[in-house]
Amino acid sequence: MLQGSDRQNQAARGVRRTVAACAGMVLAMGGLALASAPLYDMFCKATGFNGTPLVGSAPAVTDGEALAPVTVRFDTNVSKTLSWRFRPEQASVEAVPGRTATVFFKVTNTGTEPAKGIAVFNVQPDLMGPYFVKVQCFCFDEHTLQPGESAEFPLVFYVDPALRKDPDIGTLPEMTLSYTYFPSRNGAPVAEVAKPTKTTNF
């Protein structure tokens, strides 16, 4: 009887260890899944990967040879699930590398209920992302607008003069900064969920 009881106790301990190990793996995988998006965002912001502009302070003013300006175009979009209107005060600016520029964007809640939104962005072509440096930006900040309410947000930026020395893209005359406003949930943008297509069985 003692040997049988010992075997049962060992089996029970083995089951408990297996359950604990599985639960630990599930928790670890969940933690990695939750951390992956913020870590990827931090990587993009630090390196300019995938057209992500860098964040920096205003450049020091230098009295050197003026570099050819870059036409920076602004593209604004709003998720279909957010009843907002979103426009830049001007469609483009001629940005001289190394000099700061400021552009205002206006957003209006055209819906009948209060709504929260977060703007995300990227630069095209992708290779120009690391040379677009934001000094002040409203992106990734959650904003709440009441029905009919409007707000204006500034973007302060400069184009890194090193762009003109890049052998691959140094001669390109323009870039596009594209913003998209998404609904916000718990301080994070909520992308649109694709609706399943209807299928017909014959």
Short mmCIF file of C-alpha atoms in Angstrom, two decimals:
data_model
loop_
_atom_site.label_atom_id
_atom_site.label_comp_id
_atom_site.label_asym_id
_atom_site.label_seq_id
_atom_site.Cartn_x
_atom_site.Cartn_y
_atom_site.Cartn_z
CA MET A 1 0.00 0.00 0.00
CA LEU A 2 2.82 2.41 0.81
CA GLN A 3 4.51 1.83 -2.50
CA GLY A 4 1.26 2.38 -4.36
CA SER A 5 0.62 5.56 -2.38
CA ASP A 6 4.15 6.80 -3.17
CA ARG A 7 3.60 6.14 -6.85
CA GLN A 8 0.33 8.07 -6.75
CA ASN A 9 2.00 10.98 -4.96
CA GLN A 10 4.84 11.03 -7.50
CA ALA A 11 2.35 10.94 -10.36
CA ALA A 12 0.38 13.79 -8.80
CA ARG A 13 3.57 15.84 -8.36
CA GLY A 14 4.49 15.18 -11.98
CA VAL A 15 1.07 16.34 -13.17
CA ARG A 16 1.35 19.51 -11.04
CA ARG A 17 4.82 20.25 -12.47
CA THR A 18 3.56 19.73 -16.02
CA VAL A 19 0.56 22.01 -15.43
CA ALA A 20 2.81 24.67 -13.86
CA ALA A 21 5.27 24.47 -16.77
CA CYS A 22 2.47 24.80 -19.34
CA ALA A 23 0.95 27.75 -17.45
CA GLY A 24 4.37 29.41 -17.31
CA MET A 25 4.83 28.97 -21.06
CA VAL A 26 1.39 30.44 -21.76
CA LEU A 27 2.12 33.46 -19.54
CA ALA A 28 5.56 33.97 -21.14
CA MET A 29 4.11 33.78 -24.67
CA GLY A 30 1.35 36.22 -23.71
CA GLY A 31 3.92 38.63 -22.27
CA LEU A 32 6.00 38.45 -25.46
CA ALA A 33 2.92 39.09 -27.59
CA LEU A 34 1.99 42.17 -25.55
CA ALA A 35 5.56 43.50 -25.62
CA SER A 36 6.20 42.89 -29.32
CA ALA A 37 4.24 45.90 -30.63
CA PRO A 38 5.84 48.47 -28.26
CA LEU A 39 9.31 47.00 -28.84
CA TYR A 40 8.84 47.14 -32.62
CA ASP A 41 7.61 50.74 -32.34
CA MET A 42 10.67 51.66 -30.25
CA PHE A 43 12.98 49.99 -32.79
CA CYS A 44 11.37 51.89 -35.71
CA LYS A 45 11.58 55.22 -33.89
CA ALA A 46 15.24 54.67 -32.99
CA THR A 47 16.39 53.54 -36.42
CA GLY A 48 13.95 55.09 -38.89
CA PHE A 49 13.06 51.59 -40.09
CA ASN A 50 10.03 51.24 -42.41
CA GLY A 51 9.84 54.97 -43.07
CA THR A 52 9.50 55.93 -39.41
CA PRO A 53 10.78 59.49 -38.79
CA LEU A 54 13.27 60.05 -36.01
CA VAL A 55 12.63 62.23 -32.98
CA GLY A 56 15.19 64.89 -32.12
CA SER A 57 15.80 68.45 -30.99
CA ALA A 58 16.01 71.47 -33.26
CA PRO A 59 19.24 71.53 -35.31
CA ALA A 60 21.98 74.04 -34.61
CA VAL A 61 21.97 76.92 -37.10
CA THR A 62 24.98 76.77 -39.42
CA ASP A 63 26.21 79.31 -41.93
CA GLY A 64 27.20 76.93 -44.68
CA GLU A 65 26.24 76.48 -48.29
CA ALA A 66 22.46 76.30 -48.68
CA LEU A 67 21.30 72.81 -49.60
CA ALA A 68 18.63 72.12 -52.19
CA PRO A 69 15.20 72.15 -50.52
CA VAL A 70 13.06 69.05 -50.23
CA THR A 71 9.37 69.25 -51.02
CA VAL A 72 7.57 67.63 -48.08
CA ARG A 73 4.02 66.66 -49.01
CA PHE A 74 1.37 65.87 -46.38
CA ASP A 75 -1.14 63.06 -46.77
CA THR A 76 -3.94 62.74 -44.18
CA ASN A 77 -6.33 59.83 -43.72
CA VAL A 78 -8.98 58.77 -41.19
CA SER A 79 -10.09 55.24 -40.37
CA LYS A 80 -13.59 54.41 -41.64
CA THR A 81 -14.58 53.67 -38.04
CA LEU A 82 -13.76 57.19 -36.82
CA SER A 83 -16.08 60.10 -37.75
CA TRP A 84 -13.37 62.75 -37.98
CA ARG A 85 -12.22 65.17 -40.67
CA PHE A 86 -8.44 65.66 -40.79
CA ARG A 87 -6.53 68.15 -42.97
CA PRO A 88 -3.15 69.95 -43.05
CA GLU A 89 -3.15 73.76 -43.29
CA GLN A 90 -1.08 73.39 -46.46
CA ALA A 91 -0.54 70.48 -48.81
CA SER A 92 3.26 70.79 -48.87
CA VAL A 93 6.25 72.87 -47.79
CA GLU A 94 9.70 73.48 -49.24
CA ALA A 95 11.99 72.34 -46.43
CA VAL A 96 15.62 73.42 -46.53
CA PRO A 97 17.71 70.68 -44.90
CA GLY A 98 18.85 71.73 -41.44
CA ARG A 99 16.13 74.35 -40.92
CA THR A 100 13.01 73.75 -38.84
CA ALA A 101 9.56 74.08 -40.36
CA THR A 102 6.13 74.19 -38.69
CA VAL A 103 2.85 72.99 -40.15
CA PHE A 104 -0.55 72.89 -38.42
CA PHE A 105 -3.12 70.15 -38.86
CA LYS A 106 -6.84 70.59 -38.12
CA VAL A 107 -9.06 67.76 -36.98
CA THR A 108 -12.85 67.92 -36.44
CA ASN A 109 -15.23 65.41 -34.90
CA THR A 110 -18.07 65.23 -37.42
CA GLY A 111 -19.91 62.54 -35.47
CA THR A 112 -22.68 62.79 -32.88
CA GLU A 113 -20.72 61.31 -29.96
CA PRO A 114 -17.41 62.05 -28.21
CA ALA A 115 -14.55 60.09 -29.76
CA LYS A 116 -10.91 59.34 -29.01
CA GLY A 117 -8.29 59.04 -31.73
CA ILE A 118 -4.56 58.50 -32.22
CA ALA A 119 -2.58 59.43 -35.32
CA VAL A 120 0.15 57.17 -36.68
CA PHE A 121 2.46 58.05 -39.55
CA ASN A 122 5.24 57.09 -41.90
CA VAL A 123 7.45 58.66 -44.56
CA GLN A 124 7.66 57.66 -48.21
CA PRO A 125 9.99 56.69 -49.77
CA ASP A 126 10.95 54.48 -46.82
CA LEU A 127 14.66 55.27 -47.17
CA MET A 128 13.97 58.94 -46.42
CA GLY A 129 12.38 58.16 -43.03
CA PRO A 130 15.65 58.38 -41.04
CA TYR A 131 16.29 61.88 -42.45
CA PHE A 132 12.92 63.29 -41.37
CA VAL A 133 13.35 64.44 -37.76
CA LYS A 134 10.35 65.44 -35.62
CA VAL A 135 10.96 68.10 -32.98
CA GLN A 136 7.30 68.31 -31.90
CA CYS A 137 4.46 66.11 -33.09
CA PHE A 138 0.91 65.22 -32.08
CA CYS A 139 1.27 61.66 -33.34
CA PHE A 140 0.86 58.75 -30.92
CA ASP A 141 -0.91 61.09 -28.45
CA GLU A 142 -4.52 60.25 -27.63
CA HIS A 143 -6.96 63.08 -28.38
CA THR A 144 -10.62 63.31 -27.35
CA LEU A 145 -13.03 65.47 -29.32
CA GLN A 146 -16.65 66.25 -28.52
CA PRO A 147 -19.26 66.26 -31.31
CA GLY A 148 -18.54 69.19 -33.64
CA GLU A 149 -15.32 70.09 -31.79
CA SER A 150 -12.19 71.01 -33.74
CA ALA A 151 -8.55 71.18 -32.68
CA GLU A 152 -5.30 72.27 -34.31
CA PHE A 153 -2.04 70.44 -33.71
CA PRO A 154 1.45 71.58 -34.76
CA LEU A 155 4.15 69.53 -36.39
CA VAL A 156 7.68 70.93 -36.01
CA PHE A 157 10.34 69.11 -38.01
CA TYR A 158 13.49 69.40 -40.07
CA VAL A 159 15.17 67.37 -42.78
CA ASP A 160 18.63 66.12 -41.78
CA PRO A 161 21.26 67.73 -44.07
CA ALA A 162 22.94 64.32 -44.28
CA LEU A 163 20.18 63.38 -46.72
CA ARG A 164 21.97 65.25 -49.50
CA LYS A 165 25.07 63.10 -48.98
CA ASP A 166 23.20 59.80 -49.26
CA PRO A 167 24.32 58.20 -52.56
CA ASP A 168 21.00 56.37 -53.00
CA ILE A 169 18.42 59.08 -52.32
CA GLY A 170 20.38 62.31 -51.90
CA THR A 171 19.08 63.78 -55.15
CA LEU A 172 15.39 62.98 -54.62
CA PRO A 173 13.36 66.19 -54.71
CA GLU A 174 10.44 65.24 -52.44
CA MET A 175 9.07 63.03 -49.70
CA THR A 176 5.57 62.39 -48.34
CA LEU A 177 4.61 62.37 -44.67
CA SER A 178 1.44 60.31 -44.31
CA TYR A 179 -0.80 60.43 -41.22
CA THR A 180 -3.74 58.19 -40.39
CA TYR A 181 -6.08 58.73 -37.43
CA PHE A 182 -7.46 55.57 -35.81
CA PRO A 183 -9.95 55.15 -32.97
CA SER A 184 -8.19 54.80 -29.63
CA ARG A 185 -8.72 52.11 -27.02
CA ASN A 186 -6.70 52.08 -23.79
CA GLY A 187 -4.28 54.60 -25.26
CA ALA A 188 -3.51 52.55 -28.38
CA PRO A 189 -4.76 52.90 -31.97
CA VAL A 190 -7.32 50.34 -33.09
CA ALA A 191 -6.86 49.31 -36.71
CA GLU A 192 -9.82 48.36 -38.84
CA VAL A 193 -10.80 44.71 -38.68
CA ALA A 194 -11.37 43.13 -42.05
CA LYS A 195 -14.91 41.81 -42.44
CA PRO A 196 -15.17 38.18 -43.54
CA THR A 197 -16.39 37.74 -47.09
CA LYS A 198 -19.65 35.91 -47.60
CA THR A 199 -19.38 32.54 -49.27
CA THR A 200 -22.08 30.65 -51.11
CA ASN A 201 -22.29 26.89 -51.04
CA PHE A 202 -23.57 25.27 -54.22
#
